[in-house]
Amino acid sequence: MAHGIEALLGIKLPIIQAPMAGAQDSELAIAVCQAGALGSLPCAMLNAEQLQQQIGQLKTVIDGPFNLNFFCHPMPEDSPAIQDKWRAKLQDYFNELAVPDDYKSTAATRMPFSHTVADVLEPFSPPIISFHFGLPDKALMNRIKGWGTKVISTATTLAEAKWLQINGADAIIAQGVEAGGHRGMFLNEDLSTQVGLLSLLGQLRNQIEVPIIAAGGIGDSESVQAATLLGASAVQVGTAYLLCHQSKISQLHRDALQSERRYHTALTTLFSGKPARGIVNRVMHELGPLNPLVPPFPYGGKDMAILRQYAERMGKDDFSPLWSGQNPDACQSICATKLTYQLAAKL
């Protein structure tokens, strides 16, 4: 049964633009908000100054709700031994690209939500915050809710959805395995638990009382309508926005999304240490998308980011995370505001 999610989130259209770190900034979120839907800003890779700047830009232009997205993963210990084994596995690529031996990888940039981040957000009283990989601890949740903020998080299984509901989520994103980018899975790391959106909605619709937001493979008005018929109160759309004018993806990524390669995606841990869906490229093919030597998230992406930097200078996407879901034909090179209206056409 559909819920009044428009009233819950203060939006006119039950459409959420998926936060896509590295692919967008506030410009895309603003364009979606201007259509009456919910634009999202990926914040997990922003420092305090960048966060203030981006939220400031949102609030200057948007006189309504917007979504700020964060990760809340546990931070594992950074193991030099694990990192050295992975670097050794990649060494031939470093040699091929003539990366200097003394080139040091940067610190992990994907940091979990914390009270330090909350200190930056508090003056803004953000209307909506969404999380990937679970929820923050109870003290942080209480602090956020104290601002009047609505909290959304991602579930990839019925067990995760039940956990999120018990722990205070106001709405739950049901992320089918078709979805591009990082899987939101957090109760275990077993990829065999991951199912398609239709199956996931079927499992959740009679078990979950808070509104359900469908995500994965949705890119046109017909799929939006189908998700609502299957019990979703709203949809979250990511891949379809990647070719929009406001997207910040590279030309290499744009070219891949418009080539025959777009039909071949896989879940891979190579670019961060957590499973994420992207277009298969050289390094995924040669090392295997789920190589066991990859360091744990978020440390898994440090060395690959160096290879990506050097290869992209040569016009190669061999080491680039070409995030995409399984419905790339939904992508259009149009304004994100126009795409949002198209998505809502049959509602």
Short mmCIF file of C-alpha atoms in Angstrom, two decimals:
data_model
loop_
_atom_site.label_atom_id
_atom_site.label_comp_id
_atom_site.label_asym_id
_atom_site.label_seq_id
_atom_site.Cartn_x
_atom_site.Cartn_y
_atom_site.Cartn_z
CA MET A 1 0.00 0.00 0.00
CA ALA A 2 1.37 3.42 -0.97
CA HIS A 3 1.96 6.00 1.75
CA GLY A 4 1.79 9.79 1.62
CA ILE A 5 5.48 10.24 1.04
CA GLU A 6 4.98 13.60 -0.66
CA ALA A 7 3.67 14.96 2.65
CA LEU A 8 6.40 13.21 4.66
CA LEU A 9 9.22 14.68 2.57
CA GLY A 10 7.51 17.90 1.47
CA ILE A 11 7.78 17.14 -2.26
CA LYS A 12 5.28 17.42 -5.11
CA LEU A 13 6.51 14.44 -7.15
CA PRO A 14 7.38 11.05 -5.56
CA ILE A 15 10.72 10.92 -7.33
CA ILE A 16 14.14 11.05 -5.68
CA GLN A 17 17.33 11.63 -7.62
CA ALA A 18 19.88 9.16 -6.33
CA PRO A 19 22.97 10.77 -4.75
CA MET A 20 25.95 9.88 -6.95
CA ALA A 21 29.34 10.76 -5.48
CA GLY A 22 31.83 11.79 -8.13
CA ALA A 23 29.10 12.22 -10.74
CA GLN A 24 27.37 15.37 -9.52
CA ASP A 25 27.28 18.38 -7.25
CA SER A 26 24.50 20.69 -6.14
CA GLU A 27 23.67 21.71 -9.74
CA LEU A 28 21.99 18.38 -10.51
CA ALA A 29 20.15 18.34 -7.16
CA ILE A 30 18.85 21.87 -7.79
CA ALA A 31 17.55 20.98 -11.27
CA VAL A 32 15.60 18.02 -9.86
CA CYS A 33 14.22 20.05 -6.95
CA GLN A 34 13.01 22.68 -9.41
CA ALA A 35 10.73 20.04 -10.93
CA GLY A 36 9.12 19.43 -7.52
CA ALA A 37 10.98 16.17 -6.88
CA LEU A 38 13.73 15.49 -4.32
CA GLY A 39 17.24 16.37 -5.43
CA SER A 40 20.08 14.74 -3.53
CA LEU A 41 23.63 15.84 -2.76
CA PRO A 42 26.27 13.16 -2.13
CA CYS A 43 28.24 14.36 0.89
CA ALA A 44 30.41 11.43 2.00
CA MET A 45 33.45 12.67 0.07
CA LEU A 46 33.10 16.37 0.94
CA ASN A 47 35.16 18.13 3.61
CA ALA A 48 33.57 20.65 5.98
CA GLU A 49 34.26 23.65 3.73
CA GLN A 50 32.90 21.91 0.62
CA LEU A 51 29.84 20.74 2.54
CA GLN A 52 29.03 24.25 3.72
CA GLN A 53 29.51 25.64 0.21
CA GLN A 54 27.33 23.04 -1.51
CA ILE A 55 24.50 23.25 1.05
CA GLY A 56 24.70 27.04 0.84
CA GLN A 57 24.22 26.86 -2.92
CA LEU A 58 21.21 24.57 -2.47
CA LYS A 59 19.55 26.82 0.09
CA THR A 60 20.19 29.94 -1.98
CA VAL A 61 18.27 28.56 -4.95
CA ILE A 62 15.84 26.01 -3.47
CA ASP A 63 12.98 27.09 -1.27
CA GLY A 64 11.99 23.55 -0.36
CA PRO A 65 13.32 20.16 0.68
CA PHE A 66 16.54 18.55 -0.52
CA ASN A 67 18.38 15.41 0.52
CA LEU A 68 21.91 15.15 1.91
CA ASN A 69 23.45 11.71 1.62
CA PHE A 70 26.16 10.20 3.84
CA PHE A 71 27.83 6.86 4.45
CA CYS A 72 27.79 5.29 7.90
CA HIS A 73 30.12 2.32 7.45
CA PRO A 74 32.36 1.07 10.27
CA MET A 75 35.96 2.11 9.63
CA PRO A 76 38.31 -0.90 9.55
CA GLU A 77 41.94 -0.57 10.55
CA ASP A 78 44.13 0.48 7.65
CA SER A 79 46.43 -2.51 7.22
CA PRO A 80 49.75 -1.77 5.45
CA ALA A 81 50.23 -5.52 4.85
CA ILE A 82 46.90 -5.83 3.00
CA GLN A 83 47.60 -2.62 1.10
CA ASP A 84 51.09 -3.83 0.10
CA LYS A 85 49.71 -7.12 -1.28
CA TRP A 86 47.17 -5.22 -3.35
CA ARG A 87 49.80 -2.76 -4.58
CA ALA A 88 51.97 -5.69 -5.63
CA LYS A 89 49.05 -7.15 -7.58
CA LEU A 90 48.67 -3.81 -9.39
CA GLN A 91 52.39 -3.19 -9.90
CA ASP A 92 52.44 -4.18 -13.58
CA TYR A 93 49.79 -1.54 -14.25
CA PHE A 94 51.81 1.08 -12.37
CA ASN A 95 54.82 0.17 -14.51
CA GLU A 96 52.78 0.26 -17.73
CA LEU A 97 51.47 3.74 -16.95
CA ALA A 98 54.91 4.96 -15.79
CA VAL A 99 53.63 5.99 -12.37
CA PRO A 100 56.64 7.17 -10.29
CA ASP A 101 57.68 4.68 -7.58
CA ASP A 102 57.45 7.36 -4.92
CA TYR A 103 53.89 8.35 -5.86
CA LYS A 104 51.89 7.94 -2.66
CA SER A 105 48.21 7.16 -2.57
CA THR A 106 46.00 9.62 -0.74
CA ALA A 107 44.06 8.97 2.45
CA ALA A 108 40.67 7.30 2.20
CA THR A 109 38.15 9.95 1.21
CA ARG A 110 34.91 8.15 2.07
CA MET A 111 34.45 8.84 5.78
CA PRO A 112 31.46 7.78 7.88
CA PHE A 113 28.94 10.21 9.34
CA SER A 114 30.05 11.61 12.70
CA HIS A 115 29.33 14.30 15.29
CA THR A 116 31.99 16.42 13.55
CA VAL A 117 29.92 16.29 10.36
CA ALA A 118 26.76 16.93 12.37
CA ASP A 119 28.38 20.10 13.77
CA VAL A 120 28.65 21.41 10.19
CA LEU A 121 25.05 20.48 9.36
CA GLU A 122 23.32 21.73 12.49
CA PRO A 123 23.07 25.43 11.48
CA PHE A 124 21.32 24.35 8.27
CA SER A 125 18.75 22.02 9.92
CA PRO A 126 18.64 19.89 6.74
CA PRO A 127 15.13 18.68 5.91
CA ILE A 128 16.19 15.18 4.81
CA ILE A 129 19.30 13.06 5.31
CA SER A 130 19.79 9.68 3.67
CA PHE A 131 22.35 7.04 4.58
CA HIS A 132 24.10 4.20 2.81
CA PHE A 133 25.33 1.15 4.76
CA GLY A 134 22.87 1.31 7.64
CA LEU A 135 22.30 4.12 10.12
CA PRO A 136 24.46 6.10 12.56
CA ASP A 137 24.45 5.20 16.25
CA LYS A 138 21.53 6.12 18.49
CA ALA A 139 23.10 9.33 19.82
CA LEU A 140 23.66 10.65 16.31
CA MET A 141 20.18 9.58 15.21
CA ASN A 142 18.65 11.41 18.17
CA ARG A 143 20.66 14.51 17.34
CA ILE A 144 19.56 14.49 13.69
CA LYS A 145 15.91 13.85 14.54
CA GLY A 146 16.12 16.71 17.03
CA TRP A 147 16.55 19.10 14.11
CA GLY A 148 13.24 17.90 12.65
CA THR A 149 15.17 16.07 9.93
CA LYS A 150 13.63 13.04 8.19
CA VAL A 151 15.98 10.06 7.87
CA ILE A 152 16.06 7.63 4.94
CA SER A 153 18.36 4.65 4.42
CA THR A 154 18.91 1.84 1.93
CA ALA A 155 17.94 -1.81 2.34
CA THR A 156 18.91 -4.58 -0.06
CA THR A 157 17.11 -7.37 1.84
CA LEU A 158 14.01 -7.80 3.98
CA ALA A 159 16.22 -8.26 7.06
CA GLU A 160 17.92 -4.91 6.41
CA ALA A 161 14.58 -3.18 5.89
CA LYS A 162 13.26 -4.54 9.20
CA TRP A 163 16.46 -3.40 10.95
CA LEU A 164 16.16 0.11 9.50
CA GLN A 165 12.51 0.36 10.51
CA ILE A 166 13.26 -0.70 14.09
CA ASN A 167 16.18 1.74 14.31
CA GLY A 168 14.33 4.87 13.26
CA ALA A 169 14.29 5.22 9.47
CA ASP A 170 11.33 7.34 8.33
CA ALA A 171 11.39 5.73 4.88
CA ILE A 172 13.39 2.91 3.29
CA ILE A 173 15.01 2.73 -0.14
CA ALA A 174 14.56 -0.80 -1.52
CA GLN A 175 17.63 -1.20 -3.72
CA GLY A 176 17.31 -3.94 -6.31
CA VAL A 177 20.43 -5.64 -7.60
CA GLU A 178 19.92 -3.85 -10.95
CA ALA A 179 20.99 -0.53 -9.43
CA GLY A 180 24.21 1.20 -10.43
CA GLY A 181 26.88 2.29 -7.96
CA HIS A 182 27.43 0.95 -4.47
CA ARG A 183 25.19 -1.69 -2.97
CA GLY A 184 23.70 -0.41 0.30
CA MET A 185 24.07 -3.82 1.98
CA PHE A 186 25.22 -3.69 5.60
CA LEU A 187 24.05 -6.71 7.63
CA ASN A 188 26.31 -9.10 5.74
CA GLU A 189 28.60 -9.15 2.71
CA ASP A 190 27.08 -12.17 0.95
CA LEU A 191 26.20 -11.14 -2.60
CA SER A 192 23.96 -14.18 -2.99
CA THR A 193 21.44 -12.36 -0.75
CA GLN A 194 21.00 -9.62 -3.35
CA VAL A 195 17.81 -9.80 -5.42
CA GLY A 196 16.08 -7.88 -8.17
CA LEU A 197 13.76 -5.00 -7.40
CA LEU A 198 10.53 -6.87 -8.19
CA SER A 199 11.42 -9.64 -5.76
CA LEU A 200 12.55 -7.18 -3.10
CA LEU A 201 9.37 -5.11 -3.31
CA GLY A 202 7.34 -8.30 -3.05
CA GLN A 203 9.14 -9.23 0.15
CA LEU A 204 8.84 -5.78 1.72
CA ARG A 205 5.33 -4.67 0.79
CA ASN A 206 3.49 -6.59 3.55
CA GLN A 207 6.32 -6.58 6.11
CA ILE A 208 7.37 -2.92 6.28
CA GLU A 209 5.14 -0.15 7.62
CA VAL A 210 7.20 2.92 6.70
CA PRO A 211 7.14 4.20 3.09
CA ILE A 212 9.20 2.20 0.59
CA ILE A 213 11.20 3.92 -2.14
CA ALA A 214 11.98 1.66 -5.12
CA ALA A 215 15.46 1.84 -6.67
CA GLY A 216 17.19 -0.14 -9.41
CA GLY A 217 16.56 -0.13 -13.16
CA ILE A 218 13.95 2.65 -13.04
CA GLY A 219 14.39 5.17 -15.82
CA ASP A 220 11.08 6.01 -17.52
CA SER A 221 7.49 6.81 -16.62
CA GLU A 222 6.35 3.21 -17.20
CA SER A 223 8.86 1.77 -14.70
CA VAL A 224 7.97 4.50 -12.20
CA GLN A 225 4.31 3.55 -12.55
CA ALA A 226 5.10 -0.16 -12.23
CA ALA A 227 7.03 0.39 -8.98
CA THR A 228 4.11 2.27 -7.44
CA LEU A 229 1.71 -0.51 -8.48
CA LEU A 230 3.97 -2.97 -6.63
CA GLY A 231 3.72 -1.05 -3.37
CA ALA A 232 6.41 1.60 -3.59
CA SER A 233 5.48 5.08 -2.35
CA ALA A 234 8.22 6.70 -4.44
CA VAL A 235 11.15 5.83 -6.67
CA GLN A 236 14.84 6.69 -6.60
CA VAL A 237 16.51 7.16 -9.98
CA GLY A 238 20.26 7.37 -10.56
CA THR A 239 21.68 6.06 -13.83
CA ALA A 240 19.07 7.86 -15.98
CA TYR A 241 20.46 11.22 -14.79
CA LEU A 242 24.10 10.46 -15.70
CA LEU A 243 23.95 11.97 -19.19
CA CYS A 244 21.93 15.02 -18.14
CA HIS A 245 23.42 18.46 -18.75
CA GLN A 246 24.03 18.96 -15.00
CA SER A 247 25.96 15.68 -14.55
CA LYS A 248 29.70 15.97 -13.86
CA ILE A 249 30.85 12.60 -15.18
CA SER A 250 33.86 12.48 -17.47
CA GLN A 251 33.66 12.32 -21.25
CA LEU A 252 35.06 8.78 -21.00
CA HIS A 253 32.13 7.79 -18.77
CA ARG A 254 29.67 9.50 -21.12
CA ASP A 255 31.15 7.65 -24.10
CA ALA A 256 30.88 4.30 -22.30
CA LEU A 257 27.22 4.95 -21.44
CA GLN A 258 26.49 5.57 -25.13
CA SER A 259 28.42 2.57 -26.48
CA GLU A 260 27.46 -1.10 -26.75
CA ARG A 261 29.56 -1.67 -23.63
CA ARG A 262 26.75 -0.19 -21.54
CA TYR A 263 24.88 -3.49 -21.68
CA HIS A 264 27.69 -5.33 -19.85
CA THR A 265 27.79 -4.37 -16.18
CA ALA A 266 28.97 -6.25 -13.10
CA LEU A 267 29.21 -5.86 -9.35
CA THR A 268 32.80 -5.10 -8.45
CA THR A 269 34.84 -4.32 -5.35
CA LEU A 270 37.91 -3.16 -7.29
CA PHE A 271 37.28 0.58 -6.98
CA SER A 272 36.48 0.93 -3.28
CA GLY A 273 36.40 -2.40 -1.44
CA LYS A 274 32.59 -2.65 -1.43
CA PRO A 275 30.40 -4.10 -4.20
CA ALA A 276 29.21 -1.55 -6.74
CA ARG A 277 27.73 -1.96 -10.22
CA GLY A 278 29.53 -0.48 -13.19
CA ILE A 279 30.30 -1.08 -16.86
CA VAL A 280 32.92 -3.80 -17.28
CA ASN A 281 36.30 -2.40 -18.29
CA ARG A 282 39.81 -3.73 -18.69
CA VAL A 283 40.80 -4.02 -15.02
CA MET A 284 37.51 -5.72 -14.09
CA HIS A 285 38.05 -8.20 -16.91
CA GLU A 286 41.70 -8.92 -16.10
CA LEU A 287 41.61 -9.05 -12.29
CA GLY A 288 38.06 -10.28 -11.87
CA PRO A 289 35.40 -7.90 -10.53
CA LEU A 290 35.52 -9.38 -7.00
CA ASN A 291 39.24 -9.92 -6.48
CA PRO A 292 39.92 -11.25 -2.93
CA LEU A 293 43.04 -9.10 -2.50
CA VAL A 294 41.16 -5.78 -2.59
CA PRO A 295 41.55 -3.96 0.78
CA PRO A 296 38.37 -3.33 2.76
CA PHE A 297 36.19 -0.28 2.13
CA PRO A 298 37.09 2.57 1.99
CA TYR A 299 40.80 1.77 1.58
CA GLY A 300 40.28 -0.37 -1.52
CA GLY A 301 40.11 2.61 -3.83
CA LYS A 302 43.36 4.40 -3.02
CA ASP A 303 45.73 2.73 -5.49
CA MET A 304 43.09 2.32 -8.20
CA ALA A 305 42.48 6.08 -8.06
CA ILE A 306 46.13 6.66 -9.00
CA LEU A 307 45.90 4.29 -11.98
CA ARG A 308 42.66 5.95 -13.04
CA GLN A 309 44.27 9.39 -12.94
CA TYR A 310 47.20 8.37 -15.14
CA ALA A 311 45.09 6.31 -17.58
CA GLU A 312 42.43 8.99 -18.05
CA ARG A 313 45.16 11.46 -19.04
CA MET A 314 45.83 9.07 -21.93
CA GLY A 315 42.13 8.88 -22.82
CA LYS A 316 41.64 5.40 -21.35
CA ASP A 317 38.91 4.24 -18.97
CA ASP A 318 40.77 1.00 -18.10
CA PHE A 319 40.82 1.84 -14.37
CA SER A 320 37.80 4.13 -14.06
CA PRO A 321 34.64 3.24 -12.13
CA LEU A 322 32.04 3.54 -14.88
CA TRP A 323 29.04 3.32 -12.57
CA SER A 324 25.82 2.31 -14.28
CA GLY A 325 22.72 0.28 -13.54
CA GLN A 326 21.27 -2.39 -15.79
CA ASN A 327 18.96 0.02 -17.63
CA PRO A 328 21.41 2.40 -19.34
CA ASP A 329 18.99 3.12 -22.20
CA ALA A 330 17.16 5.37 -19.73
CA CYS A 331 19.99 7.91 -20.00
CA GLN A 332 19.23 11.06 -21.96
CA SER A 333 21.35 14.11 -22.76
CA ILE A 334 18.71 16.57 -21.58
CA CYS A 335 18.13 18.92 -18.65
CA ALA A 336 17.57 17.03 -15.39
CA THR A 337 14.43 19.08 -14.74
CA LYS A 338 12.93 17.88 -18.02
CA LEU A 339 13.88 14.26 -17.29
CA THR A 340 12.20 14.48 -13.89
CA TYR A 341 8.95 15.69 -15.49
CA GLN A 342 9.15 12.81 -17.99
CA LEU A 343 9.60 10.28 -15.17
CA ALA A 344 6.43 11.58 -13.50
CA ALA A 345 4.33 11.63 -16.66
CA LYS A 346 2.17 8.60 -15.78
CA LEU A 347 1.65 9.35 -12.10
#
